[in-house]
């Protein structure tokens, strides 16, 4: 999942950088296998992230300008927090993880993970299922998160704010 | 009496503290943690303190502001930093 997301993000970024780029050029720049590139382009077209236009000679690709709805905006605000972003990535790869497993995977303290998990549960992005004394967490709509992760690009300001929070909380940077 | 390079350094420090105030305020709006709010206040007062020190450049006719204000702001900034350290969520 993480590898697929990274590949799709690379393709998305390349199309964004060169609007109207055609398939062969994309293949050359990204050095990807034709079938693999086709598969990801079709996925992103279906998810309305990019659009393809045939100019007669070539099929050209463009990034779609999409305005985020309220839920997507809420998800995006969580993706801007590096802690939440890494927790969501972990949960996308391995659903039904508990606090301890997430904490080990993302390298944050259990209390910080617990704080972030509560916020994500409150926002309706993940759900908590209790079995005995252990709570397991799962992303409610994995495809929505995956789509937004492709478009998400950390800004310089995000990096500054993350750095500031980490500095004052002495969290492990992730 | 302060020399001009001193005032320029204080003005630059004031701007830097203002940037830190904006970043810490954004961090507070994102995380909603009390300690980040206290820190943002500390940076704001630090910026105000340095700006008052360098204010002679812009308002020479205003004269020097009373030293007591400088000391008071200094104390407020340090107290806020201390408070942010002892604040628990």
XYZ file of N, CA and C in Angstrom:
789
model
N 0.830 -1.211 0.000
C 0.000 0.000 0.000
C 0.862 1.257 0.000
N 1.842 1.284 0.924
C 2.703 2.457 1.039
C 3.503 2.656 -0.253
N 3.975 1.538 -0.819
C 4.758 1.592 -2.050
C 3.887 2.106 -3.192
N 2.651 1.586 -3.266
C 1.714 2.019 -4.319
C 1.424 3.500 -4.187
N 1.192 3.963 -2.942
C 0.901 5.376 -2.714
C 2.060 6.254 -3.155
N 3.260 5.814 -2.829
C 4.464 6.571 -3.177
C 4.609 6.659 -4.691
N 4.346 5.524 -5.372
C 4.447 5.505 -6.841
C 3.416 6.468 -7.433
N 2.185 6.391 -6.913
C 1.129 7.270 -7.442
C 1.437 8.731 -7.169
N 2.024 8.995 -6.040
C 2.398 10.372 -5.712
C 3.484 10.882 -6.662
N 4.418 10.014 -7.015
C 5.491 10.393 -7.957
C 4.882 10.736 -9.316
N 3.941 9.886 -9.758
C 3.295 10.124 -11.056
C 2.502 11.443 -11.000
N 1.738 11.609 -9.909
C 0.908 12.806 -9.735
C 1.775 14.068 -9.759
N 2.876 14.023 -9.019
C 3.787 15.178 -8.945
C 4.380 15.488 -10.312
N 4.734 14.442 -11.049
C 5.336 14.629 -12.380
C 4.334 15.282 -13.332
N 3.066 14.829 -13.277
C 2.027 15.408 -14.141
C 1.759 16.858 -13.730
N 1.769 17.095 -12.420
C 1.534 18.453 -11.914
C 2.654 19.392 -12.378
N 3.878 18.855 -12.380
C 5.052 19.661 -12.775
C 5.027 19.943 -14.277
N 4.569 18.970 -15.060
C 4.548 19.135 -16.516
C 3.144 18.857 -17.051
N 2.237 19.825 -16.930
C 0.869 19.572 -17.409
C 0.879 19.269 -18.918
N 0.116 18.265 -19.317
C 0.052 17.905 -20.737
C 1.121 16.897 -21.139
N 1.813 16.370 -20.168
C 2.876 15.387 -20.467
C 2.237 14.138 -21.084
N 2.934 13.519 -22.094
C 2.327 12.321 -22.685
C 2.942 11.054 -22.096
N 2.301 9.933 -22.415
C 2.620 8.675 -21.758
C 4.096 8.295 -21.858
N 4.667 8.374 -23.087
C 6.067 7.942 -23.278
C 7.038 8.788 -22.453
N 6.728 10.094 -22.406
C 7.592 11.000 -21.642
C 7.519 10.674 -20.145
N 6.298 10.403 -19.688
C 6.116 10.009 -18.280
C 6.902 8.735 -17.985
N 6.786 7.788 -18.895
C 7.468 6.498 -18.742
C 8.983 6.708 -18.668
N 9.482 7.620 -19.554
C 10.921 7.883 -19.606
C 11.392 8.575 -18.317
N 10.631 9.607 -17.896
C 11.064 10.370 -16.725
C 10.982 9.557 -15.433
N 9.947 8.742 -15.328
C 9.767 7.986 -14.076
C 10.451 6.622 -14.119
N 10.897 6.251 -15.326
C 11.547 4.948 -15.532
C 10.695 3.822 -14.946
N 9.453 3.815 -15.448
C 8.520 2.792 -14.959
C 8.138 1.842 -16.077
N 7.752 0.651 -15.681
C 7.306 -0.354 -16.652
C 5.939 0.082 -17.192
N 5.738 -0.115 -18.531
C 4.524 0.372 -19.193
C 3.240 -0.081 -18.483
N 3.141 -1.378 -18.212
C 1.918 -1.930 -17.603
C 1.629 -1.314 -16.252
N 2.669 -1.147 -15.468
C 2.551 -0.577 -14.134
C 2.067 0.876 -14.198
N 2.695 1.641 -15.108
C 2.326 3.052 -15.270
C 0.877 3.167 -15.733
N 0.505 2.318 -16.709
C -0.878 2.331 -17.218
C -1.875 2.057 -16.086
N -1.546 1.065 -15.264
C -2.428 0.673 -14.159
C -2.643 1.844 -13.189
N -1.555 2.519 -12.828
C -1.674 3.641 -11.885
C -2.392 4.829 -12.516
N -2.126 5.084 -13.807
C -2.798 6.211 -14.475
C -4.301 5.966 -14.543
N -4.666 4.711 -14.851
C -6.104 4.381 -14.915
C -6.755 4.546 -13.545
N -6.050 4.120 -12.499
C -6.581 4.243 -11.138
C -6.821 5.717 -10.804
N -5.822 6.541 -11.102
C -5.934 7.959 -10.736
C -6.983 8.682 -11.577
N -7.166 8.220 -12.833
C -8.211 8.803 -13.689
C -9.581 8.458 -13.117
N -9.712 7.191 -12.704
C -10.983 6.723 -12.144
C -11.323 7.476 -10.849
N -10.277 7.806 -10.086
C -10.485 8.502 -8.808
C -10.550 10.014 -8.966
N -10.586 10.464 -10.243
C -10.705 11.900 -10.532
C -9.525 12.739 -10.056
N -8.353 12.126 -9.977
C -7.169 12.888 -9.566
C -6.499 13.513 -10.787
N -6.569 12.807 -11.916
C -5.976 13.328 -13.160
C -6.990 13.153 -14.294
N -6.729 13.858 -15.415
C -7.565 13.579 -16.586
C -6.672 13.414 -17.802
N -7.150 12.600 -18.753
C -6.375 12.332 -19.967
C -7.085 12.971 -21.146
N -6.319 13.643 -22.015
C -6.903 14.259 -23.208
C -6.151 13.750 -24.422
N -6.898 13.293 -25.433
C -6.256 12.814 -26.654
C -6.215 13.951 -27.659
N -4.999 14.393 -28.058
C -4.904 15.507 -29.008
C -4.749 15.013 -30.448
N -4.996 13.759 -30.669
C -4.872 13.195 -32.014
C -3.604 12.382 -32.158
N -2.492 12.920 -31.673
C -1.217 12.194 -31.757
C -0.901 11.488 -30.436
N -1.137 12.209 -29.360
C -0.761 11.679 -28.036
C -1.912 11.779 -27.055
N -1.860 10.920 -26.039
C -2.769 11.087 -24.887
C -1.991 11.909 -23.871
N -2.546 13.063 -23.532
C -1.836 13.953 -22.593
C -2.531 13.955 -21.248
N -1.713 14.091 -20.219
C -2.265 14.014 -18.854
C -2.189 15.347 -18.117
N -3.236 15.626 -17.358
C -3.322 16.846 -16.555
C -3.825 16.486 -15.158
N -3.379 17.283 -14.204
C -3.885 17.104 -12.842
C -5.249 17.777 -12.759
N -6.208 17.135 -12.112
C -7.546 17.733 -11.999
C -7.603 18.676 -10.815
N -8.161 19.882 -11.057
C -8.346 20.800 -9.937
C -9.580 20.352 -9.191
N -9.383 19.871 -8.002
C -10.566 19.429 -7.255
C -10.701 20.262 -5.988
N -11.940 20.720 -5.762
C -12.144 21.435 -4.499
C -12.542 20.401 -3.449
N -11.947 20.515 -2.296
C -12.183 19.524 -1.248
C -13.515 19.784 -0.553
N -14.261 18.714 -0.309
C -15.486 18.887 0.475
C -15.127 18.945 1.962
N -16.148 19.108 2.801
C -15.862 19.343 4.225
C -15.090 18.178 4.875
N -15.529 16.948 4.547
C -14.852 15.778 5.130
C -13.411 15.705 4.658
N -13.209 15.959 3.357
C -11.843 15.894 2.821
C -10.946 16.962 3.438
N -11.548 18.145 3.673
C -10.766 19.223 4.305
C -10.337 18.799 5.718
N -11.275 18.118 6.406
C -10.981 17.660 7.772
C -9.839 16.634 7.733
N -9.934 15.707 6.774
C -8.882 14.687 6.661
C -7.538 15.359 6.346
N -7.593 16.338 5.417
C -6.363 17.028 5.013
C -5.706 17.716 6.211
N -6.538 18.288 7.104
C -5.948 18.975 8.255
C -5.239 17.973 9.172
N -5.745 16.739 9.223
C -5.058 15.713 10.020
C -3.784 15.243 9.309
N -3.833 15.205 7.972
C -2.637 14.770 7.234
C -1.495 15.766 7.388
N -1.833 17.025 7.711
C -0.788 18.040 7.905
C -0.012 17.801 9.194
N -0.598 17.054 10.144
C 0.135 16.742 11.384
C 0.946 15.489 11.124
N 2.246 15.598 11.272
C 3.081 14.450 10.895
C 2.729 13.202 11.707
N 2.407 13.376 13.005
C 2.059 12.217 13.841
C 0.845 11.481 13.287
N -0.218 12.252 13.023
C -1.455 11.650 12.502
C -1.209 11.007 11.144
N -0.409 11.691 10.305
C -0.151 11.172 8.957
C 0.510 9.803 9.028
N 1.496 9.667 9.922
C 2.195 8.391 10.036
C 1.311 7.309 10.648
N 0.455 7.719 11.586
C -0.477 6.751 12.184
C -1.453 6.259 11.109
N -1.982 7.196 10.315
C -2.932 6.804 9.271
C -2.268 5.896 8.242
N -1.036 6.211 7.894
C -0.309 5.355 6.927
C -0.146 3.935 7.472
N 0.182 3.853 8.742
C 0.334 2.545 9.378
C -0.975 1.781 9.359
N -2.067 2.497 9.690
C -3.376 1.831 9.744
C -3.877 1.437 8.355
N -3.448 2.195 7.335
C -3.829 1.817 5.969
C -3.128 0.508 5.593
N -1.879 0.390 6.011
C -1.111 -0.821 5.689
C -1.530 -2.006 6.541
N -1.786 -1.746 7.832
C -2.143 -2.833 8.745
C -3.362 -2.452 9.576
N -4.565 -2.747 9.075
C -5.757 -2.415 9.857
C -5.780 -3.209 11.162
N -6.562 -2.713 12.088
C -6.741 -3.355 13.402
C -5.470 -3.422 14.230
N -4.691 -2.355 14.206
C -3.506 -2.301 15.079
C -3.946 -1.712 16.412
N -3.252 -2.072 17.482
C -3.559 -1.444 18.767
C -2.555 -0.331 19.066
N -2.795 0.395 20.158
C -1.978 1.564 20.497
C -0.487 1.211 20.558
N -0.176 0.084 21.225
C 1.221 -0.301 21.427
C 1.915 -0.585 20.089
N 1.197 -1.314 19.228
C 1.778 -1.657 17.913
C 2.018 -0.405 17.079
N 1.039 0.519 17.111
C 1.190 1.766 16.346
C 2.371 2.561 16.897
N 2.431 2.640 18.230
C 3.492 3.397 18.879
C 4.876 2.873 18.461
N 5.011 1.551 18.418
C 6.300 0.961 18.010
C 6.588 1.241 16.532
N 5.518 1.173 15.717
C 5.715 1.344 14.269
C 6.069 2.775 13.894
N 5.455 3.758 14.568
C 5.714 5.149 14.169
C 6.794 5.832 15.005
N 7.212 5.175 16.084
C 8.286 5.739 16.901
C 7.870 6.921 17.743
N 6.584 6.971 18.124
C 6.109 8.030 19.025
C 5.719 7.399 20.353
N 5.684 8.214 21.403
C 5.353 7.655 22.715
C 3.883 7.207 22.733
N 3.537 6.159 23.548
C 2.151 5.692 23.595
C 1.158 6.798 23.947
N 1.579 7.754 24.826
C 0.635 8.819 25.194
C 0.357 9.743 24.004
N 1.400 10.056 23.220
C 1.194 10.906 22.032
C 0.316 10.181 21.012
N 0.593 8.882 20.822
C -0.205 8.092 19.870
C -1.658 8.057 20.334
N -1.845 7.842 21.642
C -3.200 7.766 22.185
C -3.945 9.092 21.966
N -3.234 10.205 22.187
C -3.831 11.531 21.989
C -4.270 11.714 20.538
N -3.382 11.339 19.602
C -3.699 11.467 18.177
C -4.838 10.531 17.774
N -4.823 9.299 18.332
C -5.872 8.333 17.988
C -7.242 8.841 18.444
N -7.285 9.424 19.666
C -8.553 9.964 20.158
C -9.096 11.056 19.243
N -8.183 11.929 18.775
C -8.603 13.008 17.875
C -9.151 12.431 16.563
N -8.475 11.390 16.049
C -8.904 10.775 14.785
C -10.251 10.058 14.950
N -10.453 9.449 16.125
C -11.735 8.771 16.393
C -12.846 9.817 16.494
N -12.565 10.908 17.243
C -13.557 11.987 17.408
C -13.971 12.578 16.056
N -12.994 12.669 15.138
C -13.269 13.266 13.826
C -13.958 12.273 12.886
N -14.098 11.039 13.311
C -14.771 10.017 12.489
C -13.903 9.514 11.354
N -12.579 9.628 11.493
C -11.682 9.164 10.436
C -11.286 7.706 10.672
N -11.129 7.343 11.941
C -10.850 5.930 12.267
C -11.887 5.455 13.276
N -11.999 4.138 13.386
C -12.926 3.626 14.401
C -12.180 2.733 15.388
N -12.715 2.730 16.625
C -12.095 1.950 17.694
C -12.973 0.741 17.977
N -12.360 -0.446 17.999
C -13.118 -1.641 18.371
C -12.457 -2.262 19.579
N -13.238 -2.412 20.638
C -12.667 -2.907 21.882
C -12.890 -4.407 22.010
N -11.791 -5.159 22.186
C -11.930 -6.573 22.495
C -11.219 -6.779 23.832
N -12.021 -6.991 24.845
C -11.455 -7.114 26.189
C -10.903 -5.785 26.621
N -9.613 -5.775 26.973
C -9.006 -4.514 27.432
C -8.246 -3.813 26.328
N -8.177 -4.483 25.168
C -7.386 -3.906 24.071
C -8.287 -3.253 23.017
N -7.909 -2.020 22.639
C -8.637 -1.326 21.568
C -7.864 -1.462 20.274
N -8.584 -1.828 19.231
C -7.936 -1.904 17.911
C -8.526 -0.828 17.018
N -7.680 -0.285 16.161
C -8.106 0.855 15.348
C -8.061 0.520 13.858
N -9.072 1.028 13.124
C -9.143 0.804 11.676
C -9.592 2.092 11.002
N -9.046 2.363 9.817
C -9.463 3.541 9.052
C -10.854 3.265 8.484
N -11.765 4.234 8.626
C -13.145 4.016 8.170
C -13.230 4.014 6.634
N -12.599 5.016 5.992
C -12.663 5.084 4.529
C -11.235 5.117 3.953
N -10.607 3.929 3.815
C -9.188 3.911 3.387
C -8.962 4.554 2.021
N -9.923 4.402 1.082
C -9.662 4.940 -0.264
C -9.643 6.474 -0.248
N -10.484 7.097 0.604
C -10.478 8.576 0.684
C -9.135 9.070 1.205
N -8.601 8.370 2.206
C -7.304 8.774 2.779
C -6.210 8.575 1.724
N -6.275 7.424 1.029
C -5.249 7.112 0.025
C -5.244 8.169 -1.082
N -6.447 8.586 -1.522
C -6.530 9.607 -2.587
C -5.919 10.929 -2.131
N -6.243 11.321 -0.891
C -5.727 12.601 -0.394
C -4.223 12.541 -0.141
N -3.744 11.358 0.227
C -2.295 11.222 0.443
C -1.522 11.405 -0.863
N -2.176 11.069 -1.992
C -1.511 11.255 -3.296
C -1.365 12.753 -3.582
N -2.436 13.521 -3.260
C -2.411 14.972 -3.549
C -1.620 15.747 -2.512
N -1.513 15.197 -1.284
C -0.920 15.966 -0.199
C 0.560 16.230 -0.424
N 0.928 17.479 -0.237
C 2.343 17.830 -0.335
C 2.659 18.704 0.872
N 3.647 18.283 1.634
C 3.994 19.046 2.830
C 4.580 20.395 2.440
N 4.010 21.469 2.994
C 4.542 22.798 2.681
C 5.666 23.140 3.669
N 6.385 24.209 3.354
C 7.478 24.635 4.225
C 6.930 25.022 5.603
N 5.741 25.668 5.588
C 5.117 26.079 6.851
C 4.752 24.861 7.712
N 4.225 23.810 7.048
C 3.908 22.568 7.776
C 5.156 22.021 8.464
N 6.276 22.041 7.714
C 7.533 21.525 8.273
C 7.946 22.344 9.490
N 7.801 23.695 9.370
C 8.183 24.575 10.485
C 7.329 24.284 11.719
N 6.011 24.199 11.511
C 5.104 23.973 12.649
C 5.368 22.599 13.271
N 5.563 21.576 12.421
C 5.870 20.230 12.940
C 7.152 20.249 13.760
N 8.156 20.935 13.216
C 9.445 21.026 13.906
C 9.288 21.701 15.263
N 8.475 22.759 15.287
C 8.244 23.496 16.536
C 7.587 22.591 17.575
N 6.540 21.864 17.159
C 5.819 20.984 18.100
C 6.760 19.899 18.619
N 7.529 19.311 17.681
C 8.450 18.247 18.095
C 9.501 18.773 19.064
N 9.974 20.002 18.803
C 11.019 20.577 19.647
C 10.523 20.770 21.085
N 9.283 21.232 21.237
C 8.773 21.509 22.577
C 8.210 20.293 23.269
N 7.977 19.240 22.505
C 7.442 18.047 23.146
C 8.462 16.926 23.205
N 9.612 17.185 22.584
C 10.686 16.206 22.542
C 10.192 14.857 22.033
N 9.297 14.955 21.002
C 8.820 13.721 20.392
C 9.888 13.242 19.422
N 9.848 11.941 19.097
C 10.737 11.466 18.040
C 10.191 11.987 16.734
N 11.078 12.524 15.925
C 10.639 13.037 14.643
C 10.322 11.885 13.707
N 9.157 11.992 13.032
C 8.774 10.930 12.078
C 8.230 11.570 10.828
N 22.800 54.942 26.976
C 22.316 55.257 25.608
C 22.770 54.149 24.647
N 21.820 53.677 23.878
C 22.138 52.568 22.973
C 22.712 53.075 21.661
N 23.584 52.284 21.085
C 24.118 52.652 19.776
C 23.193 52.087 18.706
N 23.339 52.588 17.464
C 22.423 52.172 16.406
C 22.492 50.683 16.051
N 23.711 50.092 15.946
C 23.742 48.642 15.644
C 22.978 47.815 16.667
N 23.017 48.244 17.925
C 22.255 47.546 18.968
C 20.768 47.541 18.641
N 20.317 48.726 18.220
C 18.883 48.852 17.931
C 18.491 47.983 16.744
N 19.392 47.936 15.753
C 19.089 47.113 14.568
C 19.014 45.636 14.960
N 19.974 45.206 15.786
C 19.956 43.797 16.231
C 18.673 43.513 17.010
N 18.280 44.475 17.837
C 17.042 44.269 18.617
C 15.812 44.230 17.729
N 15.845 45.040 16.680
C 14.715 45.036 15.740
C 14.630 43.686 15.020
N 15.806 43.172 14.601
C 15.840 41.861 13.924
C 15.366 40.769 14.895
N 15.805 40.854 16.161
C 15.363 39.879 17.174
C 13.861 39.943 17.346
N 13.340 41.167 17.315
C 11.907 41.352 17.471
C 11.145 40.690 16.327
N 11.665 40.849 15.097
C 11.014 40.237 13.931
C 11.079 38.710 14.023
N 12.241 38.206 14.465
C 12.413 36.754 14.606
C 11.431 36.202 15.647
N 11.289 36.952 16.755
C 10.344 36.521 17.800
C 8.916 36.560 17.273
N 8.646 37.532 16.386
C 7.307 37.630 15.800
C 7.031 36.409 14.913
N 8.062 35.994 14.154
C 7.922 34.790 13.304
C 7.669 33.566 14.195
N 8.435 33.487 15.301
C 8.250 32.365 16.236
C 6.858 32.397 16.865
N 6.355 33.629 17.088
C 5.001 33.754 17.628
C 3.983 33.183 16.634
N 4.149 33.550 15.345
C 3.209 33.060 14.315
C 3.267 31.528 14.235
N 4.492 30.979 14.216
C 4.629 29.516 14.118
C 4.012 28.829 15.346
N 4.304 29.387 16.536
C 3.774 28.743 17.743
C 2.255 28.882 17.819
N 1.737 30.003 17.307
C 0.292 30.172 17.304
C -0.360 29.172 16.337
N 0.281 28.978 15.165
C -0.239 27.982 14.213
C -0.188 26.582 14.824
N 0.908 26.309 15.555
C 1.045 25.003 16.227
C -0.075 24.831 17.249
N -0.401 25.914 17.961
C -1.485 25.833 18.951
C -2.821 25.584 18.255
N -3.061 26.315 17.141
C -4.345 26.143 16.432
C -4.476 24.724 15.880
N -3.325 24.122 15.545
C -3.369 22.770 15.002
C -3.567 21.735 16.113
N -2.841 21.896 17.222
C -2.846 20.870 18.271
C -3.790 21.184 19.436
N -4.135 22.466 19.597
C -4.993 22.904 20.713
C -4.429 22.472 22.062
N -3.131 22.642 22.249
C -2.511 22.294 23.529
C -2.164 23.576 24.273
N -2.487 23.550 25.573
C -2.315 24.747 26.400
C -0.876 25.255 26.386
N 0.077 24.323 26.484
C 1.482 24.756 26.576
C 1.937 25.507 25.312
N 1.360 25.133 24.176
C 1.717 25.832 22.936
C 1.130 27.250 22.932
N -0.048 27.401 23.550
C -0.652 28.732 23.640
C 0.204 29.631 24.538
N 0.664 29.065 25.668
C 1.497 29.847 26.596
C 2.811 30.243 25.912
N 3.371 29.296 25.153
C 4.612 29.598 24.433
C 4.404 30.713 23.418
N 3.266 30.661 22.716
C 3.020 31.696 21.707
C 2.902 33.063 22.390
N 2.297 33.096 23.586
C 2.211 34.366 24.327
C 3.610 34.855 24.708
N 4.455 33.914 25.141
C 5.824 34.287 25.533
C 6.569 34.912 24.355
N 6.434 34.292 23.185
C 7.122 34.852 22.010
C 6.544 36.210 21.627
N 5.230 36.371 21.817
C 4.607 37.654 21.486
C 5.166 38.758 22.396
N 5.212 38.481 23.691
C 5.721 39.494 24.631
C 7.210 39.763 24.407
N 7.943 38.699 24.040
C 9.371 38.892 23.769
C 9.558 39.829 22.579
N 8.717 39.593 21.563
C 8.775 40.444 20.378
C 8.428 41.887 20.743
N 7.376 42.062 21.551
C 6.957 43.415 21.964
C 8.063 44.099 22.753
N 8.713 43.321 23.639
C 9.781 43.871 24.476
C 10.939 44.394 23.615
N 11.345 43.577 22.630
C 12.453 43.998 21.768
C 12.056 45.152 20.865
N 10.802 45.152 20.441
C 10.349 46.238 19.591
C 10.375 47.554 20.366
N 9.957 47.514 21.624
C 9.986 48.731 22.456
C 11.419 49.227 22.635
N 12.343 48.260 22.788
C 13.751 48.633 22.943
C 14.291 49.343 21.700
N 13.817 48.869 20.519
C 14.341 49.434 19.269
C 13.468 50.567 18.748
N 12.443 50.954 19.492
C 11.457 51.921 18.993
C 12.040 53.304 18.718
N 13.186 53.587 19.282
C 13.830 54.903 19.066
C 14.066 55.193 17.591
N 14.297 54.128 16.807
C 14.577 54.312 15.373
C 13.379 54.977 14.695
N 12.178 54.518 15.082
C 10.968 55.025 14.416
C 10.382 56.248 15.121
N 10.448 56.230 16.442
C 9.836 57.333 17.189
C 10.866 57.977 18.126
N 11.837 58.723 17.546
C 12.868 59.305 18.420
C 12.296 60.315 19.403
N 11.173 60.953 19.000
C 10.584 61.990 19.872
C 9.922 61.392 21.110
N 9.624 60.066 21.045
C 8.902 59.449 22.167
C 9.776 59.272 23.399
N 11.097 59.331 23.183
C 12.011 59.148 24.307
C 12.079 57.688 24.720
N 12.868 57.402 25.747
C 12.985 56.016 26.182
C 11.780 55.625 27.033
N 11.283 54.417 26.839
C 10.137 53.990 27.642
C 10.648 53.589 29.031
N 9.829 53.717 30.058
C 10.319 53.468 31.415
C 10.924 52.066 31.553
N 12.027 52.021 32.269
C 12.751 50.754 32.428
C 11.903 49.682 33.092
N 10.979 50.142 33.935
C 10.130 49.192 34.663
C 9.341 48.301 33.701
N 8.914 48.877 32.531
C 8.153 48.102 31.551
C 9.022 47.004 30.956
N 10.257 47.367 30.672
C 11.205 46.385 30.108
C 11.403 45.232 31.070
N 11.616 45.572 32.357
C 11.846 44.539 33.360
C 10.607 43.680 33.543
N 9.456 44.358 33.519
C 8.201 43.631 33.713
C 7.972 42.630 32.569
N 8.187 43.118 31.325
C 8.001 42.231 30.171
C 8.986 41.069 30.218
N 10.217 41.379 30.629
C 11.241 40.346 30.772
C 10.761 39.250 31.720
N 10.198 39.705 32.842
C 9.698 38.759 33.841
C 8.528 37.939 33.274
N 7.614 38.629 32.585
C 6.431 37.945 32.012
C 6.874 36.856 31.034
N 7.857 37.183 30.179
C 8.338 36.210 29.185
C 8.912 34.975 29.884
N 9.785 35.208 30.854
C 10.404 34.071 31.567
C 9.355 33.256 32.325
N 8.385 33.980 32.934
C 7.327 33.277 33.675
C 6.497 32.408 32.733
N 6.227 32.933 31.533
C 5.437 32.148 30.572
C 6.207 30.909 30.108
N 7.508 31.057 29.859
C 8.324 29.891 29.470
C 8.289 28.835 30.577
N 8.410 29.310 31.821
C 8.392 28.389 32.954
C 7.028 27.691 33.045
N 5.969 28.502 32.875
C 4.605 27.963 32.963
C 4.371 26.895 31.884
N 4.895 27.153 30.682
C 4.693 26.169 29.602
C 5.396 24.855 29.919
N 6.508 24.948 30.671
C 7.241 23.714 31.016
C 6.483 22.889 32.048
N 5.818 23.585 32.990
C 5.147 22.841 34.067
C 3.694 22.488 33.730
N 3.185 23.062 32.618
C 1.792 22.779 32.254
C 1.642 21.354 31.754
N 0.649 20.662 32.307
C 0.348 19.313 31.836
C -0.964 19.364 31.081
N -1.079 18.533 30.034
C -2.320 18.544 29.231
C -3.427 17.807 29.965
